[in-house]
Coordinates of C-alpha atoms in Angstrom, one line a residue:
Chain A
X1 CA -6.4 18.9 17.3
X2 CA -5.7 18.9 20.9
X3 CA -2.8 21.2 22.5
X4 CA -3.0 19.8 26.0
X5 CA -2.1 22.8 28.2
X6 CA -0.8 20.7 31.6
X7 CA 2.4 19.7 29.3
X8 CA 5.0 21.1 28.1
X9 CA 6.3 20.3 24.3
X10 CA 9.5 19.8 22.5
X11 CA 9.6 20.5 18.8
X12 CA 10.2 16.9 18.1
X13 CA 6.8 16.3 19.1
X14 CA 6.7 15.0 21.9
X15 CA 5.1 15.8 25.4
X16 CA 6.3 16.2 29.1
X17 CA 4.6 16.4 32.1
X18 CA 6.0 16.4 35.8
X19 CA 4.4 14.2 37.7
X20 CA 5.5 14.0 41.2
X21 CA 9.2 13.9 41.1
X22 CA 9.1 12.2 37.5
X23 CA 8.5 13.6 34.0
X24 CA 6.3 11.4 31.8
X25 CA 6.8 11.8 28.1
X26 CA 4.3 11.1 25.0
X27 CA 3.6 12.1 21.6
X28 CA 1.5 15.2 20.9
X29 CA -2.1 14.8 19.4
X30 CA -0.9 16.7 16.3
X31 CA 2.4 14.2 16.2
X32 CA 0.1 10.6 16.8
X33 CA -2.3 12.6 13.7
X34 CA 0.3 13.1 11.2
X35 CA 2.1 9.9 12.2
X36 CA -1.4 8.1 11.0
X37 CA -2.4 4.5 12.9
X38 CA 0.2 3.4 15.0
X39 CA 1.3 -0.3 14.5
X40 CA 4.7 -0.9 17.0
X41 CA 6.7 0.9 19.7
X42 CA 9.9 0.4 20.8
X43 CA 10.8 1.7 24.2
X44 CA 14.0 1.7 26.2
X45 CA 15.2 -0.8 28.9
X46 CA 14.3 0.3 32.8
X47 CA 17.4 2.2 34.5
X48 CA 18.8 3.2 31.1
X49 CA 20.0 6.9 31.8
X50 CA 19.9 9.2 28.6
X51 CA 20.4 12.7 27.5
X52 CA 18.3 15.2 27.0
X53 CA 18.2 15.1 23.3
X54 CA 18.7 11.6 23.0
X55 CA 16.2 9.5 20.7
X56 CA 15.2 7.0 23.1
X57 CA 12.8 4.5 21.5
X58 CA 10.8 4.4 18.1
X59 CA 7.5 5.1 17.3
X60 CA 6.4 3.0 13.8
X61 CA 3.1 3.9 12.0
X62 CA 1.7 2.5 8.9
X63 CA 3.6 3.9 6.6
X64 CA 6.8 5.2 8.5
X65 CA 9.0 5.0 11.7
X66 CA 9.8 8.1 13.9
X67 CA 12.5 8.7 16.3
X68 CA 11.5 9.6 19.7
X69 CA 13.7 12.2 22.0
X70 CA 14.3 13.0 25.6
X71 CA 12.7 16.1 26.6
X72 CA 15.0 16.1 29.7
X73 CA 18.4 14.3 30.7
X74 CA 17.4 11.3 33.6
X75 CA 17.2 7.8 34.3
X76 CA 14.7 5.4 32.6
X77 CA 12.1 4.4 35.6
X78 CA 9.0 2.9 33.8
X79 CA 7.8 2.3 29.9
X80 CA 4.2 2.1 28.7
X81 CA 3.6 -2.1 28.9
X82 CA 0.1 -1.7 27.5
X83 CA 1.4 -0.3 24.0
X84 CA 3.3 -3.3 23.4
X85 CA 0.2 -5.7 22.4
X86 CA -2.2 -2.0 21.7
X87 CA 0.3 0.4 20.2
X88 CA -2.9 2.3 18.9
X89 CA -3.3 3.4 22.6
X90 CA -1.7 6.3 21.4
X91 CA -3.7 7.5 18.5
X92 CA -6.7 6.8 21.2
X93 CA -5.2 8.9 24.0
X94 CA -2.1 10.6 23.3
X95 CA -2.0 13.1 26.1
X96 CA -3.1 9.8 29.2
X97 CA -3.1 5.8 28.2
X98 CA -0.7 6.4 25.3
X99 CA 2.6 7.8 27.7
X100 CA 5.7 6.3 26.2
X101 CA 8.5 6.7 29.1
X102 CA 8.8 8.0 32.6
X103 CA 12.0 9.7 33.8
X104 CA 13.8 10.6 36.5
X105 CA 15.0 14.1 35.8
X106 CA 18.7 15.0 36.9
X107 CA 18.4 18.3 36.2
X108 CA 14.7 19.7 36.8
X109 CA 15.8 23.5 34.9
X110 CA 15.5 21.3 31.3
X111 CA 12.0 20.9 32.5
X112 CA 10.6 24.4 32.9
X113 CA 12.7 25.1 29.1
X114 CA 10.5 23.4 27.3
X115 CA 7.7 24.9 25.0
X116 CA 4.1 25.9 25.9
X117 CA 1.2 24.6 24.9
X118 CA 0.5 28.1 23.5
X119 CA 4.5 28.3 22.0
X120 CA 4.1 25.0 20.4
X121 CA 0.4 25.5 18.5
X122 CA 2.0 28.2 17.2
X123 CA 5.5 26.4 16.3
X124 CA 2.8 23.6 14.2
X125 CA 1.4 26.3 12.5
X126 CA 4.2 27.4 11.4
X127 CA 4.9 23.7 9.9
X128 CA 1.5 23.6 7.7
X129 CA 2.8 23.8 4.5
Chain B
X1 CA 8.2 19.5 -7.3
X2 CA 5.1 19.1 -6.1
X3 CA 3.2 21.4 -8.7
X4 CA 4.1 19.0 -11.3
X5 CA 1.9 16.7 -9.4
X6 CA -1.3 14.9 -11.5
X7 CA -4.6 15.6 -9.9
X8 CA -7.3 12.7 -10.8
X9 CA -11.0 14.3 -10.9
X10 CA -11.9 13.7 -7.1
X11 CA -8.8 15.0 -6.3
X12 CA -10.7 18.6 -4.3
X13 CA -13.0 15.8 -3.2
X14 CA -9.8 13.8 -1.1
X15 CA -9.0 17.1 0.6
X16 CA -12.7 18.1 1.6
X17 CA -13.5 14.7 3.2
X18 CA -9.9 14.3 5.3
X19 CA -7.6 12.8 3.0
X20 CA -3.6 13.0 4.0
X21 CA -2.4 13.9 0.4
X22 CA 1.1 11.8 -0.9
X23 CA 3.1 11.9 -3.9
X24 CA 2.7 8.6 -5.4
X25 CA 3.8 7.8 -8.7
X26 CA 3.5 11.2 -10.1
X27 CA 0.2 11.9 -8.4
X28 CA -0.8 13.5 -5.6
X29 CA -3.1 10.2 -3.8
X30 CA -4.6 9.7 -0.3
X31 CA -2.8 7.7 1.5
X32 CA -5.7 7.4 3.8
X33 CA -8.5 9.2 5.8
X34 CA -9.4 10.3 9.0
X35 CA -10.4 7.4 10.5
X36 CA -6.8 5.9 9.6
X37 CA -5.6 3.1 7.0
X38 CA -6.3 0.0 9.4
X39 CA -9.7 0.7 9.7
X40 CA -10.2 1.0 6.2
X41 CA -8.3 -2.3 5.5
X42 CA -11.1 -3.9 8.2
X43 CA -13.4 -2.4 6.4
X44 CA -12.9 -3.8 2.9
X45 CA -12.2 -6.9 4.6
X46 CA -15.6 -7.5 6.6
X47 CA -17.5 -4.7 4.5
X48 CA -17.2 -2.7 1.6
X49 CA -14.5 0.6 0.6
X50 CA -14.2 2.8 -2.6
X51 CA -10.6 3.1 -4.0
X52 CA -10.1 6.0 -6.3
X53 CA -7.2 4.4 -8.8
X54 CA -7.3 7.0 -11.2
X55 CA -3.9 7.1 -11.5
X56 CA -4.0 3.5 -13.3
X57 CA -3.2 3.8 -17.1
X58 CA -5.1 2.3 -19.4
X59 CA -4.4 1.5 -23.1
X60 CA -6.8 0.7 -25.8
X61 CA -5.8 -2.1 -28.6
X62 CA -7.5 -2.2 -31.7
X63 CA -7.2 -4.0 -35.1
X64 CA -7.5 -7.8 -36.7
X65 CA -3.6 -8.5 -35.4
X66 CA -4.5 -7.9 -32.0
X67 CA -4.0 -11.1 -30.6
X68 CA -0.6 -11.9 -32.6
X69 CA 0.2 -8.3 -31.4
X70 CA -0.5 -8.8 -28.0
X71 CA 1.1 -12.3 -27.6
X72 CA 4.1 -10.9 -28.9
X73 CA 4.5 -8.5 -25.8
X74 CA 3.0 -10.0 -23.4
X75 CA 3.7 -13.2 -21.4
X76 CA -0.2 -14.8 -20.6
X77 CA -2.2 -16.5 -23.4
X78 CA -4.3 -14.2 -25.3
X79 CA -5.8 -16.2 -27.9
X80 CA -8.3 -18.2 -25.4
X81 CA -9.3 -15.4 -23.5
X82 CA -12.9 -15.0 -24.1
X83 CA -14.3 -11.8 -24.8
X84 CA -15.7 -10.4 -21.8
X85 CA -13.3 -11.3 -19.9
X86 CA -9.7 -10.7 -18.1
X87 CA -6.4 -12.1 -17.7
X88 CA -3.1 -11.1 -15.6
X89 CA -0.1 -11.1 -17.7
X90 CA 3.6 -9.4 -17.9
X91 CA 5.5 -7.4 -20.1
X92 CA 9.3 -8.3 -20.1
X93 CA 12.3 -7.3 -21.8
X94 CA 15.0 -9.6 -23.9
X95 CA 16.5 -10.4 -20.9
X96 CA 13.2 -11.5 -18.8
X97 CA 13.4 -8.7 -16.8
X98 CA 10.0 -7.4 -15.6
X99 CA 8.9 -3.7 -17.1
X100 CA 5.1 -4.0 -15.9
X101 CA 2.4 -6.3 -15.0
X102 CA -0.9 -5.5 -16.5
X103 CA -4.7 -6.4 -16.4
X104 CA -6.3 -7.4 -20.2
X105 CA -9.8 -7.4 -20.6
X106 CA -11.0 -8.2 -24.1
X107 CA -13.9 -6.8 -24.8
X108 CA -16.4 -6.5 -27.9
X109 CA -14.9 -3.7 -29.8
X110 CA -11.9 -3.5 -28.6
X111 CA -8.7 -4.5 -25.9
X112 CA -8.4 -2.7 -22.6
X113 CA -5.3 -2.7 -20.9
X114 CA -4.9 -1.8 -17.5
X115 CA -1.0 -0.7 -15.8
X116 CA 0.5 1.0 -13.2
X117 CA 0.8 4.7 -13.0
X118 CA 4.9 4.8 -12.8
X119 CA 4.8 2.6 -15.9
X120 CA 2.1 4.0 -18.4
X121 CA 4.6 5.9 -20.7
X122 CA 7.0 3.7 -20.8
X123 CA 4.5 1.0 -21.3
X124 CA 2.8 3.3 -24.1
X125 CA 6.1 3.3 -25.5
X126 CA 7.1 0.0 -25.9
X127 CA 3.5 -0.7 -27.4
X128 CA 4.2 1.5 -30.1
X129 CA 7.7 0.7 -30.4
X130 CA 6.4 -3.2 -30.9
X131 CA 3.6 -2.4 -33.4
X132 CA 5.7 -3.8 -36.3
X133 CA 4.0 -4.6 -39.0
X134 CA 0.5 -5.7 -37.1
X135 CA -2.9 -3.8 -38.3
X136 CA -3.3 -2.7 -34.8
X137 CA -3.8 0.7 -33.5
X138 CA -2.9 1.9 -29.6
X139 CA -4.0 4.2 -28.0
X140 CA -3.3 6.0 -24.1
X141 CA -6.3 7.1 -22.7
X142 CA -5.1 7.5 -19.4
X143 CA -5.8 10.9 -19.0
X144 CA -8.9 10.8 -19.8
X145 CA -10.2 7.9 -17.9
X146 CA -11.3 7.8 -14.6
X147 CA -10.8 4.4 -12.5
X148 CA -12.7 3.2 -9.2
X149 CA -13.0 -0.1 -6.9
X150 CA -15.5 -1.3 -4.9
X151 CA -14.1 -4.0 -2.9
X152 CA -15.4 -6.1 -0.6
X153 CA -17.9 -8.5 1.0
X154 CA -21.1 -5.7 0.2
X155 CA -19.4 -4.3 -2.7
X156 CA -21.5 -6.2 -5.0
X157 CA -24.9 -5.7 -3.6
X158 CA -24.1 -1.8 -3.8
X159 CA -23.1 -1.8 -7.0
X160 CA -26.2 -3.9 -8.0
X161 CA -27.9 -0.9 -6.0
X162 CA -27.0 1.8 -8.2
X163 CA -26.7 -0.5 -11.9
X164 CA -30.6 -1.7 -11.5
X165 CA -29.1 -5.3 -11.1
X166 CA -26.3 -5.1 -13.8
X167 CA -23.6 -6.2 -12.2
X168 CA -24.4 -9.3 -10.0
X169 CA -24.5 -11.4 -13.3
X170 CA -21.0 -10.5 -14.3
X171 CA -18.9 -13.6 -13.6
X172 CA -15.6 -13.6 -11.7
X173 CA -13.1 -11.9 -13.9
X174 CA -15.2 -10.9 -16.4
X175 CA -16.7 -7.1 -17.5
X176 CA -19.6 -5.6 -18.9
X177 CA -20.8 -2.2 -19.9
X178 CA -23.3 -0.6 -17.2
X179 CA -25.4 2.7 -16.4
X180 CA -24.4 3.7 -12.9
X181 CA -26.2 7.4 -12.4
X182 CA -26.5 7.6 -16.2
X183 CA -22.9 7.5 -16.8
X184 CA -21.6 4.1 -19.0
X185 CA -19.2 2.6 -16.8
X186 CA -16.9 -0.3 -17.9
X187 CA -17.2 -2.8 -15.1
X188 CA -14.9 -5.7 -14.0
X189 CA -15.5 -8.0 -11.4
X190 CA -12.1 -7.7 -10.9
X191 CA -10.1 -5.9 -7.9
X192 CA -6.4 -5.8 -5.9
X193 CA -7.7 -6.8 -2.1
X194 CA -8.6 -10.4 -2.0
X195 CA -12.1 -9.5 -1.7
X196 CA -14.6 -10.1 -3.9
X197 CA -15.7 -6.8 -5.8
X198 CA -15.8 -4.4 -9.1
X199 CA -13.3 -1.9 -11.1
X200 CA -14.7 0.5 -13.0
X201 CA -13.5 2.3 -16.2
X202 CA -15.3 5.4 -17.2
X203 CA -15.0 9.0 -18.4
X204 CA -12.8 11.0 -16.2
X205 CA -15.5 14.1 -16.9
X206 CA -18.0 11.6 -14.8
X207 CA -15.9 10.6 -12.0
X208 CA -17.8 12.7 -9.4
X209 CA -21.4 11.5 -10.6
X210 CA -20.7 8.1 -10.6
X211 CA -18.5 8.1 -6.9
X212 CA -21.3 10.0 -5.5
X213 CA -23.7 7.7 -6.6
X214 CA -22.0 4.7 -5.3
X215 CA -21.1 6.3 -2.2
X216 CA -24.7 7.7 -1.1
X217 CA -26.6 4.3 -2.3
X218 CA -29.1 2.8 0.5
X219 CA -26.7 -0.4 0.7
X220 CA -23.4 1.7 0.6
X221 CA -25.0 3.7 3.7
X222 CA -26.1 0.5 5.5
X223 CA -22.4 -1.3 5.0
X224 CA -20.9 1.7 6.3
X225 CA -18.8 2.2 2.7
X226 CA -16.2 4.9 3.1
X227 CA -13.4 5.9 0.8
X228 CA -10.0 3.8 1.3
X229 CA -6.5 5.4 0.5
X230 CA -3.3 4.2 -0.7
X231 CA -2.2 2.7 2.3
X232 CA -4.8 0.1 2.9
X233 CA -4.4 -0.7 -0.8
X234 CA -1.1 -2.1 -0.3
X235 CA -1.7 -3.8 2.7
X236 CA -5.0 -5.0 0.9
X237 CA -2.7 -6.3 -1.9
X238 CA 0.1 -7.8 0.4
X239 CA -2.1 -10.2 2.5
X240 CA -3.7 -12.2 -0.8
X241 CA -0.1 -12.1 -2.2
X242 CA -0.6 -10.2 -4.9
X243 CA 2.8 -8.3 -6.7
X244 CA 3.4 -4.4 -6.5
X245 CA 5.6 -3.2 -9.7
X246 CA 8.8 -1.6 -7.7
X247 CA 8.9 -4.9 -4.9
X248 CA 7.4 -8.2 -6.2
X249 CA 8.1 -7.4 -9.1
X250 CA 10.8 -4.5 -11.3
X251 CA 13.6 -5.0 -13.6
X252 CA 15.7 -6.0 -11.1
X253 CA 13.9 -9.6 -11.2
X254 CA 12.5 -12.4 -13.9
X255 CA 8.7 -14.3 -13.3
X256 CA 10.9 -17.2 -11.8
X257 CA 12.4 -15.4 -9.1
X258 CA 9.0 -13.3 -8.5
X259 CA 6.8 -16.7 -8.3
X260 CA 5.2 -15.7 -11.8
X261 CA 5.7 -18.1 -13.9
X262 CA 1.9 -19.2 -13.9
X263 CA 1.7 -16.1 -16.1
X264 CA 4.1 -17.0 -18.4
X265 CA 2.8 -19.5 -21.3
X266 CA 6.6 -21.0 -21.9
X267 CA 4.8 -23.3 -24.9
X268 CA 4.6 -20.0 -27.2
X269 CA 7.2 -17.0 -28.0
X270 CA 6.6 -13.4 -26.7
X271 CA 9.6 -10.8 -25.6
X272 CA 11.4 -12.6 -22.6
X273 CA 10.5 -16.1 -22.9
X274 CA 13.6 -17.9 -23.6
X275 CA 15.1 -16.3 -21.0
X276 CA 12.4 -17.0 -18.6
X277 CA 12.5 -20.2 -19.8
X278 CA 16.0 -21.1 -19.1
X279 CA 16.4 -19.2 -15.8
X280 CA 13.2 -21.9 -14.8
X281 CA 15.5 -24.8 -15.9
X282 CA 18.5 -23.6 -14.2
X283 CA 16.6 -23.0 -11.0
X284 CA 16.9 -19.1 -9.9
X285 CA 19.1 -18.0 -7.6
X286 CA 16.8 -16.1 -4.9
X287 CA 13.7 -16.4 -5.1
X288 CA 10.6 -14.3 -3.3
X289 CA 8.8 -15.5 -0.2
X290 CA 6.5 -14.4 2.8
X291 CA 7.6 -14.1 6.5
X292 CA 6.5 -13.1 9.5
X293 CA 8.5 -11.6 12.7
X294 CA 8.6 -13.9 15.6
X295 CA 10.4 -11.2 17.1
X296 CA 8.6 -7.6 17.5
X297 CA 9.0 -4.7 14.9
X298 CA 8.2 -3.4 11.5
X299 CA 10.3 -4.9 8.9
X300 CA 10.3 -2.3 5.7
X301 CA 11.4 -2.4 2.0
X302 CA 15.1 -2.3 2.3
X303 CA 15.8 -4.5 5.4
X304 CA 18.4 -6.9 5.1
X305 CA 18.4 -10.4 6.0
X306 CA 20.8 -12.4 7.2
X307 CA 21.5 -16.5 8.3
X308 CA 24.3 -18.1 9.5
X309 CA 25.8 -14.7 9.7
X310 CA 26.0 -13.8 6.2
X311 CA 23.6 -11.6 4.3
X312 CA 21.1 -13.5 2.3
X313 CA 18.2 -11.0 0.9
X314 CA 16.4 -8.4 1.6
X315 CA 12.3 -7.3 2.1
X316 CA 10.7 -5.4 -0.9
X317 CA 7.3 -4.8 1.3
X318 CA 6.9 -5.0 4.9
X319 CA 4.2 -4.2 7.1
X320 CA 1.9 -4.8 10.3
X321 CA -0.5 -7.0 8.3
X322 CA -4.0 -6.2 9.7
X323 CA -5.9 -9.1 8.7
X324 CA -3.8 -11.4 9.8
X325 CA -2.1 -9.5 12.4
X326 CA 1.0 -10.3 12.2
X327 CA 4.5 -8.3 11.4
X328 CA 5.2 -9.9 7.9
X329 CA 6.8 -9.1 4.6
X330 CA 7.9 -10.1 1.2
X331 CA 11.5 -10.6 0.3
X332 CA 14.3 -11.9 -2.3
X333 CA 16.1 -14.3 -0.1
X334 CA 19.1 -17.0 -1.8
X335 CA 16.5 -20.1 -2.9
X336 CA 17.6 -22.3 -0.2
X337 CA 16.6 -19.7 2.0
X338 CA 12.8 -19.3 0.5
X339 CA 11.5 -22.9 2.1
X340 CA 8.2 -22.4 4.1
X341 CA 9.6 -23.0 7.9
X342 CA 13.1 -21.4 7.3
X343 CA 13.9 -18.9 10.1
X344 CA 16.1 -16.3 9.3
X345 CA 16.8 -12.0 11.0
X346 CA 15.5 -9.3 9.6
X347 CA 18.0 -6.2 10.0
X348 CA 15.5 -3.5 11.3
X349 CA 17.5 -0.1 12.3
X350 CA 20.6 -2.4 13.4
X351 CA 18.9 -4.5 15.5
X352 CA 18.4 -8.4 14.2
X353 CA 14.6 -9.8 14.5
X354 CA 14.0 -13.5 13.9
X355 CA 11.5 -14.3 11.0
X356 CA 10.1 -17.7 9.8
X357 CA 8.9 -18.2 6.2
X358 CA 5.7 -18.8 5.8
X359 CA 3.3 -20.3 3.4
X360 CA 1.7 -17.7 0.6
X361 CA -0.9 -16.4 0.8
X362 CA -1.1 -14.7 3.9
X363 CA -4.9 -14.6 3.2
X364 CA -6.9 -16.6 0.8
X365 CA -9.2 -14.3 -1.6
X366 CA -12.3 -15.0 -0.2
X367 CA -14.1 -15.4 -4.5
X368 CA -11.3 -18.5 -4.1

């Protein structure tokens, strides 16, 4: 199991990283592995603006779909094209090829709330059974 | 709730080699491994997997009114099956509603019967409650029988590996007794994929022994055989079209609406029939077919589906089918509705998909 330590985590699952003046958002490795094979995503229209909070697309495995959230409030600016036709991009490489959304923070402070990687191994730890 | 859970006897073995553990039925099953359910659906499809279906039931039918008996309960022919071999059938109630479908292999000494794990006590149940005055005797020996599945295109070569030969001869749909690692294993060339392949029946004490065997022969190795889970089991199923008690098929629905008739031999009497009968000459009022999205998403079991603005059915199995790649399900839509070629939306979370019927199966059993 991989706790990527350049990202920050919600306890939804998924990831955030800031990138320049955006935050890119995945699922965690420990999320894509419970989740199993991942068989459709469905990810929001470009220039939507949501909440922090908000579920903002799906992520659908084999046997179940998940709601994905916004790990800070901002505008929509690009979606993952490539996980339409290979959704399994994201049981490959959760933490790089397998990004779901980018945003456009509004408020930056959302960003630097979010868990560490050191907070959130310990937070799915605390899940196992 | 879970530590009321039945174990089958590879149950420690699951959890050692990677298995994600579900309730299923009654039992805690692998729903698959670590290398995920659509790589093990590929791999039955262009190789070979090893199903553990322990939690199967399986009854035993003894006694000289065993065929009257049978016939009385169940809806396929069981006076011309040969023995050695299988037939599919159904057990239904006055009414024609569907309590189980089954697997019957007849076999020297005795009748094996072969049902789903939700159903085997209330299958049990209305065996004895049926016994009349026939000289038959029933038996469950679910509990302690072990069941396994090799399935696929290698399946038989490995299991003529580790049977010295045995089981190459056995015809399609038929079963013999072999020694696989010195443990007698009832063997049918028989299987819920679409692939060619074997189930075995065999003491639940030798479970280990015999999977073992199968798993480290030379040809297993070489075919890359691994152990599939629940997940690919369904999706195995799905493609070939065959029915899953609780979707194709449940109370809820007669053989006419589930496509099941060819199961049902109308010319003789058994629990169900007239009904069956007359709901075939009235024409049912949904019936079950096959779509795929033309739109993108996952339909699942509950979905509604609508045409022309009104609600006509909804999916009992849905899926990203591997083989075929394709989102597609199964569902009770109004008859006029079940046409190959009729587009209709599939409700998924609010949102309305287009879907077009299309022709069953998905995917032709390749022994076809």
């Amino acid at each position: 199991m991989t706790f990527d330590k350049d990202v920050k985590y919600l306890e939804s699952h998924e990831w955030a990283r800031k990138d320049g003046d955006v935050v890119v958002c995945g699922i965690s490795d420990y999320a894509q592995d419970s989740l199993g094979d991942v068989v459709f995503v469905e990810l929001p229209e470009v220039g939507q603006t949501l909440k922090k909070g908000d579920a903002f697309g799906v992520v659908e495995s084999v046997k179940a779909a998940s709601d994905v959230y916004m790990p800070v409030s901002g505008e929509i600016v690009e979606t993952n094209g490539v996980l339409e036709e290979t959704p399994e991009t994201i049981n490959e490489d959760p933490f790089g090829d397998g990004w779901l959304i980018k945003i456009q923070p509004s408020d930056v402070s959302e960003y630097e709330g979010l868990m560490s990687a050191e907070d959130y191994k310990a937070y799915t730890e605390g899940l196992e059974d | 709730m879970e530590t009321h859970l039945k174990h089958t006897p590879l149950r420690e073995w699951h959890v050692r080699h990677g298995a994600r553990m579900v309730p299923f039925a009654g039992w805690e099953m692998p729903v698959h491994y670590a290398s995920g359910a659509l790589q093990e659906h590929r791999l039955v499809r262009t190789s070979a997997g090893i199903f553990d279906i322990s939690h199967m039931g399986q009854l035993e039918v003894r006694g000289t009114d065993t065929v009257a008996y049978l016939e009385q309960i169940i809806s396929s022919t069981m006076e011309t099956l040969g023995v050695g071999n299988s037939r599919y059938g159904l057990i239904c109630d006055t009414s024609g509603a569907v309590l189980d479908d089954l697997f019957v292999y007849r076999l020297p000494d005795k009748w094996w019967i072969v049902v789903n794990a939700a159903n085997t006590d209330s299958d049990y149940a209305w065996f004895t409650q049926h016994l009349n005055s026939y000289m038959v005797e029933v038996s469950n020996v679910s509990d302690q029988t072990a069941m396994l599945a090799v399935q696929g295109p290698a399946a038989i070569e490995i299991m003529d590996e580790v049977s010295g030969g045995a089981v190459s001869p056995i015809a399609r749909f038929a079963a013999a007794e072999c020694s696989i690692a010195g443990v007698v294993c009832l063997v049918g060339r028989t299987g819920y994929t679409g692939e060619d392949g074997v189930e075995l029946f065999l003491d639940a004490g030798d479970a280990q022994t015999v999977w073992d065997a199968i798993l480290t022969s030379e040809v297993g190795r070489r075919a890359d055989l691994a152990p599939i889970g629940l997940a690919a089991r369904d999706s195995l199923r799905f493609e070939p079209g065959f029915a899953l008690y609780g979707h194709e098929i449940s109370r809820e629905v007669t053989p006419v609406e589930a496509r099941l008739t060819w199961a049902c031999d109308l010319q003789r009497d058994f629990i169900g029939r007239d009904a069956i009968a007359a709901r075939k000459e009235a024409g049912p009022q949904r019936k079950l077919c096959t779509f795929t999205l033309t739109d993108r998403g996952v339909p699942r079991e509950g979905c509604e589906i609508y045409a022309a603005g009104a609600k006509i059915g909804s999916v009992v199995t849905g899926m990203f089918a591997p083989t075929v790649e394709a989102y597609a399900g199964n569902a009770f839509v109004d008859s006029a509705y079940a046409k190959v070629g009729t587009e209709f939306e599939v409700d998924i979370r609010g949102k309305r998909k287009a879907a077009v019927v299309v022709k069953r199966p998905l995917y032709k059993p390749a022994y076809k």
